[in-house]
PDB file of C-alpha atoms in Angstrom:
ATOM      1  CA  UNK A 580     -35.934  98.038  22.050  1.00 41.00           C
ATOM      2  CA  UNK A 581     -34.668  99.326  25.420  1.00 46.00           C
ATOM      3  CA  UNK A 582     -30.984 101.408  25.108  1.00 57.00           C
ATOM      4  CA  UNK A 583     -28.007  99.286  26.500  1.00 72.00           C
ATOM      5  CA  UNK A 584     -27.447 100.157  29.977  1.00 86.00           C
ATOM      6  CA  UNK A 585     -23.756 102.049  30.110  1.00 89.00           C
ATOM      7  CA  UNK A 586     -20.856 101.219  31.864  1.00 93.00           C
ATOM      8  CA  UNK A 587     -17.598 103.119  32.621  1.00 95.00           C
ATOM      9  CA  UNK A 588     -14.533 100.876  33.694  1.00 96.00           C
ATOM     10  CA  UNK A 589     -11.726 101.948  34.365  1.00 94.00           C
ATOM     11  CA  UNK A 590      -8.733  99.665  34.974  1.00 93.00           C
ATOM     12  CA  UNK A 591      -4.837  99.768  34.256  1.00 90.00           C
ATOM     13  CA  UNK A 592      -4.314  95.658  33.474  1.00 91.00           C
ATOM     14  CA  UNK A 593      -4.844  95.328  29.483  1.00 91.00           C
ATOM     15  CA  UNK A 594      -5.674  91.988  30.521  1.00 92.00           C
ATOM     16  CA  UNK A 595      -8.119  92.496  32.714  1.00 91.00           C
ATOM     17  CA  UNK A 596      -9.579  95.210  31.508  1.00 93.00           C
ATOM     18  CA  UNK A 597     -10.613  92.988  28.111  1.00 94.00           C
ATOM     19  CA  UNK A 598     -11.707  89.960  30.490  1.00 93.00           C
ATOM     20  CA  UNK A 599     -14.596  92.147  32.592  1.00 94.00           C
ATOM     21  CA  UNK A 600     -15.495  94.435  29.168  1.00 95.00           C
ATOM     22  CA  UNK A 601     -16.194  90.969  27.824  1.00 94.00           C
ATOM     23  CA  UNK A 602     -17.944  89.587  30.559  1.00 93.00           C
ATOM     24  CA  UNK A 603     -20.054  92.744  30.822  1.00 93.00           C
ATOM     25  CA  UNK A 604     -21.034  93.275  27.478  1.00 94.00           C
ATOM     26  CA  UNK A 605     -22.511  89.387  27.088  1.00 93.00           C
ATOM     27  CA  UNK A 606     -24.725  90.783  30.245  1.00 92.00           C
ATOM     28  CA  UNK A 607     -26.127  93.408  27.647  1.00 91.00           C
ATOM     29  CA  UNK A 608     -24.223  96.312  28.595  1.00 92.00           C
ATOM     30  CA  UNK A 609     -22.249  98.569  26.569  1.00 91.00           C
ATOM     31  CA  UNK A 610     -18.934  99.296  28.337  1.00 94.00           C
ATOM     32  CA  UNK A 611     -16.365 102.778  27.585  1.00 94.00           C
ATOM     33  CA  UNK A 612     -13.405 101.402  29.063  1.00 95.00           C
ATOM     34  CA  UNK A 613     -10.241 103.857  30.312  1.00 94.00           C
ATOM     35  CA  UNK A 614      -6.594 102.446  31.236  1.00 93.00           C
ATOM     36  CA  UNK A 615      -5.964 105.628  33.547  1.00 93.00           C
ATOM     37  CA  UNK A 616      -7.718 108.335  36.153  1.00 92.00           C
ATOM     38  CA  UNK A 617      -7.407 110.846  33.521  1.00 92.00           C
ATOM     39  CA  UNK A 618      -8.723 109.588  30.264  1.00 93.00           C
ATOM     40  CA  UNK A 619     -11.698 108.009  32.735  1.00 94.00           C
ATOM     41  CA  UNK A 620     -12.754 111.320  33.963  1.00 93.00           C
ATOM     42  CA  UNK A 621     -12.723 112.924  30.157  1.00 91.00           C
ATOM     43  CA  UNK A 622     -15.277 109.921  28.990  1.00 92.00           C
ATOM     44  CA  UNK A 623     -17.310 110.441  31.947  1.00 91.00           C
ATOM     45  CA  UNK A 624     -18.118 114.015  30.867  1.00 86.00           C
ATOM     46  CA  UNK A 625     -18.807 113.403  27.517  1.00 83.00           C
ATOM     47  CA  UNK A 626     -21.401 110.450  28.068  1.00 81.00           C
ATOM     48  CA  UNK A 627     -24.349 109.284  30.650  1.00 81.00           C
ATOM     49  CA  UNK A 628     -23.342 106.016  32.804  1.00 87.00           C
ATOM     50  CA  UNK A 629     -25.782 103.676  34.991  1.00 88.00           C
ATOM     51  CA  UNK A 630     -22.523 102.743  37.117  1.00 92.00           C
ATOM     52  CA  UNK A 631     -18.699 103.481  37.044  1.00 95.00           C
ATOM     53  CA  UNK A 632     -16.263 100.681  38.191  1.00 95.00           C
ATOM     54  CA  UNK A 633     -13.161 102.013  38.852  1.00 93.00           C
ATOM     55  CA  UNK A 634      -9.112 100.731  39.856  1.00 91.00           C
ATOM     56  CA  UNK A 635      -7.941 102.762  42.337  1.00 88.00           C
ATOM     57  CA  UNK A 636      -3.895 102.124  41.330  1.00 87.00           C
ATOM     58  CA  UNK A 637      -3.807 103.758  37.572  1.00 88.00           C
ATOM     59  CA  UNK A 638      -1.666 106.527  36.180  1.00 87.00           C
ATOM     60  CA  UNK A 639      -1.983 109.817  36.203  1.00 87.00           C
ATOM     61  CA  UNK A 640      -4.868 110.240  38.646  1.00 88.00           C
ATOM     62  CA  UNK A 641      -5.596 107.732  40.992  1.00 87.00           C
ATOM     63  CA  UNK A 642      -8.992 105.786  41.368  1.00 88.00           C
ATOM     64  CA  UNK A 643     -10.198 107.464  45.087  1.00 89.00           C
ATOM     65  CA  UNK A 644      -9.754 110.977  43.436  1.00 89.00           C
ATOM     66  CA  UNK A 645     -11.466 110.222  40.325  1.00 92.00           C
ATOM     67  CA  UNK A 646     -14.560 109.008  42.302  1.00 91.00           C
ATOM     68  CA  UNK A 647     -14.127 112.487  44.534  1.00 89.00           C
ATOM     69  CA  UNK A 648     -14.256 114.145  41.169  1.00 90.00           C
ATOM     70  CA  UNK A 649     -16.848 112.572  39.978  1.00 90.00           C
ATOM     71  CA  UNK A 650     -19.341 113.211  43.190  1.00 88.00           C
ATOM     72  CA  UNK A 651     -18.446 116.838  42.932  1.00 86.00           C
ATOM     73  CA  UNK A 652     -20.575 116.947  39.737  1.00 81.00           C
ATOM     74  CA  UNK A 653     -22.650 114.050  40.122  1.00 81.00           C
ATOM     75  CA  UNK A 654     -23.662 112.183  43.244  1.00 78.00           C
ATOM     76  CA  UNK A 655     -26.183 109.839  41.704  1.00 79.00           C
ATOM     77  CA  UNK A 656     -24.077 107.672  39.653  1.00 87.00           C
ATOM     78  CA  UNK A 657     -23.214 104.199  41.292  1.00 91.00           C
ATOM     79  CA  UNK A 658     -19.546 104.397  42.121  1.00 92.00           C
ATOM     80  CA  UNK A 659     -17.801 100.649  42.488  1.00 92.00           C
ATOM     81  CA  UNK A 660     -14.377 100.055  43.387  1.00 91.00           C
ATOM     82  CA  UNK A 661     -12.595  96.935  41.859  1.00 87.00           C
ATOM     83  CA  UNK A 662      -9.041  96.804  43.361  1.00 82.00           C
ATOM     84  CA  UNK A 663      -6.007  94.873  45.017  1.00 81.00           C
ATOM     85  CA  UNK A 664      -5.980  97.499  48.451  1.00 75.00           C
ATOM     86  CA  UNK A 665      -7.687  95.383  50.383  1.00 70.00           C
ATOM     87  CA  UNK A 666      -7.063  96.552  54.052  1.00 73.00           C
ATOM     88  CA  UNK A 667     -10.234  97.964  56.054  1.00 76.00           C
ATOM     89  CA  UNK A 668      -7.927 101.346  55.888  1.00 78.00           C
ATOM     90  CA  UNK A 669      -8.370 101.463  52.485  1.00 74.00           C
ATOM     91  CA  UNK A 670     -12.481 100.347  51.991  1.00 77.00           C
ATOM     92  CA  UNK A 671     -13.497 102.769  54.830  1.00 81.00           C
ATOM     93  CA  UNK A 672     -11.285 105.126  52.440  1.00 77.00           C
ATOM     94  CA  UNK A 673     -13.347 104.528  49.616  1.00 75.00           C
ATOM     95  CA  UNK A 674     -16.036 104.317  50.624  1.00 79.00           C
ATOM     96  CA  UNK A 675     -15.519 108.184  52.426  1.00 78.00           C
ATOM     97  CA  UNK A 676     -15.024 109.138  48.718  1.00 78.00           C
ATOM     98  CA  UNK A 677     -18.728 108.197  47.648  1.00 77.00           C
ATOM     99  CA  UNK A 678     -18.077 104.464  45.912  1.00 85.00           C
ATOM    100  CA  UNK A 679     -21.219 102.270  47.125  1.00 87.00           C
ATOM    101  CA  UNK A 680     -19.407  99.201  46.492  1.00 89.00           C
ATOM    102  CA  UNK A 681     -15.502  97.739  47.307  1.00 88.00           C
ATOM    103  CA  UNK A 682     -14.585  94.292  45.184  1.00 87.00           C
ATOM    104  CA  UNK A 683     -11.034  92.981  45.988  1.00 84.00           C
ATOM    105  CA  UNK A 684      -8.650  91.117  43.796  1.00 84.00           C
ATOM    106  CA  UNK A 685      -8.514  88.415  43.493  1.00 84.00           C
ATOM    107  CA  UNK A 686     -12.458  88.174  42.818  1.00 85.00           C
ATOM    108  CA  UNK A 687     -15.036  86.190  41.152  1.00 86.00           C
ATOM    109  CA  UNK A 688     -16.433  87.051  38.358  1.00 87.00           C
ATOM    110  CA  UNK A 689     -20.120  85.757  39.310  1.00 89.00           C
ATOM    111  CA  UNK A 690     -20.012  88.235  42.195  1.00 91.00           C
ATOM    112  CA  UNK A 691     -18.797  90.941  40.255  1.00 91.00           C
ATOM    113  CA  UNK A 692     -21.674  90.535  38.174  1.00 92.00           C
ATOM    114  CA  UNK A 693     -24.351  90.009  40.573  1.00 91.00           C
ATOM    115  CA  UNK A 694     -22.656  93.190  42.599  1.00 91.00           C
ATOM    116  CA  UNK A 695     -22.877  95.135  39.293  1.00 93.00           C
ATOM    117  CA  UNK A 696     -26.226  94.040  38.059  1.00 91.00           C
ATOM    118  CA  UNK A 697     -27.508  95.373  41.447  1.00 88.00           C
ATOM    119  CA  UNK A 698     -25.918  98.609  41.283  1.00 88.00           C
ATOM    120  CA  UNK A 699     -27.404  99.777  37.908  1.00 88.00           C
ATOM    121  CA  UNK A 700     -30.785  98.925  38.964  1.00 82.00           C
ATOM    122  CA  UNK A 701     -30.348 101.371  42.188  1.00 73.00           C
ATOM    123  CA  UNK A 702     -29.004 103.482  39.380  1.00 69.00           C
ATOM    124  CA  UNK A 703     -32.421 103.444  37.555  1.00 68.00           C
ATOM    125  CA  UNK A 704     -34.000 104.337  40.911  1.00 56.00           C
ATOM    126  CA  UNK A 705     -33.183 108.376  40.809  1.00 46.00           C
ATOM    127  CA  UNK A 706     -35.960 109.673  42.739  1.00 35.00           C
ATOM    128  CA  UNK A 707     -34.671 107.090  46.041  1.00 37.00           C
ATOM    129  CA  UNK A 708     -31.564 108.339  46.036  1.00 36.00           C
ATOM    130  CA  UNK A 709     -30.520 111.194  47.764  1.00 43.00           C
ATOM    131  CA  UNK A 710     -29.573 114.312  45.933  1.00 50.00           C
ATOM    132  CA  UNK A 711     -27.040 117.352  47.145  1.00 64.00           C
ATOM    133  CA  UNK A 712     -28.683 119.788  45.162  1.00 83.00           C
ATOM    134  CA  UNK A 713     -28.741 122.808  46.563  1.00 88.00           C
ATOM    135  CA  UNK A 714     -27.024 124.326  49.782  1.00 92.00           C
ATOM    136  CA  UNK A 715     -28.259 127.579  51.967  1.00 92.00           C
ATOM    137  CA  UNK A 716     -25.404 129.893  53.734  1.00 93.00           C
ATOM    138  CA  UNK A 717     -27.444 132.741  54.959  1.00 91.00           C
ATOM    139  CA  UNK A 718     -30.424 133.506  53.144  1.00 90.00           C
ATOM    140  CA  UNK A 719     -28.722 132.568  49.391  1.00 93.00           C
ATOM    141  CA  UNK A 720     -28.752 129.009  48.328  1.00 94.00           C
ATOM    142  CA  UNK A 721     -26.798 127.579  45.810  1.00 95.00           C
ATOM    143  CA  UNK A 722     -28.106 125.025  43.254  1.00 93.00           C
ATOM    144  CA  UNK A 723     -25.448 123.073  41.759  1.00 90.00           C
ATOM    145  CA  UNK A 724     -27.190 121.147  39.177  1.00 87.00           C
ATOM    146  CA  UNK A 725     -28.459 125.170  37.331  1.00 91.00           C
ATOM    147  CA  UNK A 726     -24.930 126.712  38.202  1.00 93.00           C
ATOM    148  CA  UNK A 727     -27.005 129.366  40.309  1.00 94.00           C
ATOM    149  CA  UNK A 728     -27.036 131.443  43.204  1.00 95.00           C
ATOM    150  CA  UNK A 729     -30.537 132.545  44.029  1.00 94.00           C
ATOM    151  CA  UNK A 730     -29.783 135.827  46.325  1.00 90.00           C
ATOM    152  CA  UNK A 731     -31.810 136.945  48.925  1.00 88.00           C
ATOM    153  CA  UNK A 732     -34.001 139.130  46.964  1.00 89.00           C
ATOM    154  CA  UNK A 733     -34.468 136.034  44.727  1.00 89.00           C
ATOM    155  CA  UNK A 734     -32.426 138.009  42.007  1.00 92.00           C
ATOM    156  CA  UNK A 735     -29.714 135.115  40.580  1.00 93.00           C
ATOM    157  CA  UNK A 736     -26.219 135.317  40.240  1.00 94.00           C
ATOM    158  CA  UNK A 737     -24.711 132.466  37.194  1.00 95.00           C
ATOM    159  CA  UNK A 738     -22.158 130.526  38.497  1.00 95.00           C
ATOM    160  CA  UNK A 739     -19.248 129.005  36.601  1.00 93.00           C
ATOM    161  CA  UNK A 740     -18.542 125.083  36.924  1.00 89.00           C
ATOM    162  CA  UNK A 741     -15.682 125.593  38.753  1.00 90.00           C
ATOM    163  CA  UNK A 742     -17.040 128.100  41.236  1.00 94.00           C
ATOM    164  CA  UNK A 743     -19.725 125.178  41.696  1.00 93.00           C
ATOM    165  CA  UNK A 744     -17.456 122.762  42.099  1.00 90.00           C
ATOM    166  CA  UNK A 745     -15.087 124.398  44.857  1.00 93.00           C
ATOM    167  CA  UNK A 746     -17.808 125.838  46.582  1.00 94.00           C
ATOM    168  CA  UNK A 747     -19.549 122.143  46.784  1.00 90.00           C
ATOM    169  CA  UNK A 748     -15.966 120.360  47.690  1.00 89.00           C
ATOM    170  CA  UNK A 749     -15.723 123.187  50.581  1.00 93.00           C
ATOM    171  CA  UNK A 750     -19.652 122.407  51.536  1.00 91.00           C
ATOM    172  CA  UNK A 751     -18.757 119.032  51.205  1.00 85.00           C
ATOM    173  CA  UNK A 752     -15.853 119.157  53.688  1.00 85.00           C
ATOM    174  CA  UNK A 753     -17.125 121.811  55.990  1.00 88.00           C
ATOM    175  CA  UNK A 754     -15.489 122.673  59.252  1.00 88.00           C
ATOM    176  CA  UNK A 755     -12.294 120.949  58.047  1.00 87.00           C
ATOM    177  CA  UNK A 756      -9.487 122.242  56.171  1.00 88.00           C
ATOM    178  CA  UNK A 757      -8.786 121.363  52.456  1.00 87.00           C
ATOM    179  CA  UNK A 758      -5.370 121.844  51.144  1.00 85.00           C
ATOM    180  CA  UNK A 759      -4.426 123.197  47.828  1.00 82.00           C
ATOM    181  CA  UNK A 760      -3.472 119.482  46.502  1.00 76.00           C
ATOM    182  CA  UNK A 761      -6.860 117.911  46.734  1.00 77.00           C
ATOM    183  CA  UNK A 762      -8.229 121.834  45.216  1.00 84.00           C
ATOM    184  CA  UNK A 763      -6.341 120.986  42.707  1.00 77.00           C
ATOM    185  CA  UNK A 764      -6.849 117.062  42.259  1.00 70.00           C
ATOM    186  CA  UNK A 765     -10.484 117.603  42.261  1.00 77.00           C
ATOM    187  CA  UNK A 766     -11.527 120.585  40.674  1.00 82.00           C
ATOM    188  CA  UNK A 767      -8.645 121.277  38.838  1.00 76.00           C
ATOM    189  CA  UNK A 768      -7.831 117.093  37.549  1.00 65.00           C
ATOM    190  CA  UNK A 769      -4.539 118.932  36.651  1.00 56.00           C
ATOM    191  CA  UNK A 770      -5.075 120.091  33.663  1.00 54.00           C
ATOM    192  CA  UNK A 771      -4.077 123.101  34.355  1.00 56.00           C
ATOM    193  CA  UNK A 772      -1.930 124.025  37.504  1.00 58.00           C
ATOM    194  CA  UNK A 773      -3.631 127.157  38.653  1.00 61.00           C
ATOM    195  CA  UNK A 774      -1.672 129.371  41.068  1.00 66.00           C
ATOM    196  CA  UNK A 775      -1.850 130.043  44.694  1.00 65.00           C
ATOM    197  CA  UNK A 776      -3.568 133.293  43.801  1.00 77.00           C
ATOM    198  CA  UNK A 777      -5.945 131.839  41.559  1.00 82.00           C
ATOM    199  CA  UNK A 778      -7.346 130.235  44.274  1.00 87.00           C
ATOM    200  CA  UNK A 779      -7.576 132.657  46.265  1.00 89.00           C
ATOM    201  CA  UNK A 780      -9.455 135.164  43.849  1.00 91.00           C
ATOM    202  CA  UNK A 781     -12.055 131.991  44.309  1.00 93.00           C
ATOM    203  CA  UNK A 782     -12.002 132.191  47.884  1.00 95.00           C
ATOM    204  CA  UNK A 783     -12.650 136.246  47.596  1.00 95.00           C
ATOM    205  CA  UNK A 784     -15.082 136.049  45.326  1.00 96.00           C
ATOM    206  CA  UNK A 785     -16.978 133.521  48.011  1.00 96.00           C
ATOM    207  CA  UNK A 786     -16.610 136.130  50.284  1.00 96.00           C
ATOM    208  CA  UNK A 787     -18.297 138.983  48.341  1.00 95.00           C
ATOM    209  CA  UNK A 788     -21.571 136.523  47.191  1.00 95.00           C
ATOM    210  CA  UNK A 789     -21.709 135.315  51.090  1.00 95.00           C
ATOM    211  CA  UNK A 790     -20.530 137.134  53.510  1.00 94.00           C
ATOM    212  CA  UNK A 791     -22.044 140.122  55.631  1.00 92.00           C
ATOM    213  CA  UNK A 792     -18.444 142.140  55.551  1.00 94.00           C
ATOM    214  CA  UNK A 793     -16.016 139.970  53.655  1.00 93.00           C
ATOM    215  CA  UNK A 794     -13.198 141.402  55.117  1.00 92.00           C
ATOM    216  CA  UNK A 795     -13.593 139.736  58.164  1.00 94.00           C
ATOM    217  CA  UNK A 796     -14.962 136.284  56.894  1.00 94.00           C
ATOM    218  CA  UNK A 797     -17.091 133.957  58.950  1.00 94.00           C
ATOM    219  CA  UNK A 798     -17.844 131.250  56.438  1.00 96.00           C
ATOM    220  CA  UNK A 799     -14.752 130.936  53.902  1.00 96.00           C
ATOM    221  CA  UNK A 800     -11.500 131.298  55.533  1.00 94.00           C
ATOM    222  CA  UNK A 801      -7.693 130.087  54.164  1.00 92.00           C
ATOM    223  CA  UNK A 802      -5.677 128.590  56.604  1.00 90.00           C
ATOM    224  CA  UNK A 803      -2.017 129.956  55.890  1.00 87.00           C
ATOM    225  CA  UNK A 804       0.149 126.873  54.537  1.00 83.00           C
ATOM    226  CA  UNK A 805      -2.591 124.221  54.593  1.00 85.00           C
ATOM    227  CA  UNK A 806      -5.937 125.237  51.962  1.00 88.00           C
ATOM    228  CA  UNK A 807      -8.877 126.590  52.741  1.00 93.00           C
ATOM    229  CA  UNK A 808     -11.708 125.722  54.957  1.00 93.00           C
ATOM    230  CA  UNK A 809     -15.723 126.694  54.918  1.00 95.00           C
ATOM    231  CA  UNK A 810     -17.254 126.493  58.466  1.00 94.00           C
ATOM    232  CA  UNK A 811     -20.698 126.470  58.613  1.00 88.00           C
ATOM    233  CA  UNK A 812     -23.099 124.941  61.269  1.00 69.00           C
ATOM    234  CA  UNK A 813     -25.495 122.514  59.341  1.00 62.00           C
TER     235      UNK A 813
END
């Protein structure tokens, strides 16, 4: 018997929340549902999903930053949107912030389905989408997926998660300043509030894996008031 194909939805309406779970579940799948940003991102690390639908109005952490979050540690997942912010503002918006699909309320139900049965089979299609891996600045490379740095004379340096995930939000958003909020929205979730200088030991211990005299930095920089930005010319 083939496993249930997994579902994470995430929606703030009791209501509605029961109506799709229902609706989904007499498709086959088996749905972990989440009435906030928070308790959505703590399920998604603790199980495997073929697609994650998400609200993007619900407490505590917002729908656009949990999908952020989750492409900072996975950028295979199917990401869909399923929300009342309907203005071409907002679905360019979230779209920017990895979803692969936008469904407005009011919708109907046979399209969400259709939409959704579509976006678990890309799901089941791994080797056609595109990966982000691994990144080279200089001659070390980072692979995200092993939590490594493979140095120049191939000799590896572990990584923690979050040192992964900063470095691939700054990769991510190279050339362009990222302030301490979304730092902390995305790699913190706000669990815990780290300081200033926390951050900063981050962006110094960048400096020493990457650069060739890390006192005067050509690929992690902080921007005094704003973040931090990486500038690199990939």
């Amino acid at each position: 018997m083939m496993p249930k194909k997994r579902i994470l939805l995430a929606e703030d309406e009791d209501h509605l929340l029961e109506a799709i779970k229902l609706n989904l579940e007499l498709e086959g799948y088996k749905v972990s549902t989440a009435n906030n940003g928070k308790k959505a991102l703590q399920i998604f690390k603790e199980e495997r999903f073929n697609l994650v639908i998400l609200d993007v109005m619900m407490p505590e952490i917002d729908g656009f930053v949990v999908a952020e979050t989750i492409r900072l540690e996975n950028s295979e997942v199917p990401i869909m949107f399923l929300t009342a912010k309907n203005t071409n503002e907002d679905k360019i918006s979230g779209l920017k912030k990895g979803a692969d699909d936008y469904l407005t309320k009011p919708f109907n139900l046979e399209e969400l389905i259709l939409r959704v049965n579509n976006l678990v089979k890309r799901s089941l299609k791994g080797d056609e989408l595109k990966e982000f891996n691994s990144y080279k600045i200089g001659e070390k490379t980072i692979h995200f997926n092993s939590f490594e740095l493979v140095n120049e004379d191939t000799s590896i340096t572990p990584l923690t998660k979050k040192e992964t995930m900063l470095l691939k939000l700054l990769i991510e958003r190279r050339n362009e300043a990222v302030s301490r909020e979304q730092i902390l929205e995305t790699v913190w979730n706000y669990d815990v509030y780290p300081s200033t200088r926390t951050i900063d030991n981050f962006i110094l211990t960048f400096r020493k894996y990457f650069e060739p005299d890390p006192k005067n930095p050509v690929y992690f920089h902080s921007i005094r008031g704003v973040g931090y930005k990486f500038t690199d010319q990939h």
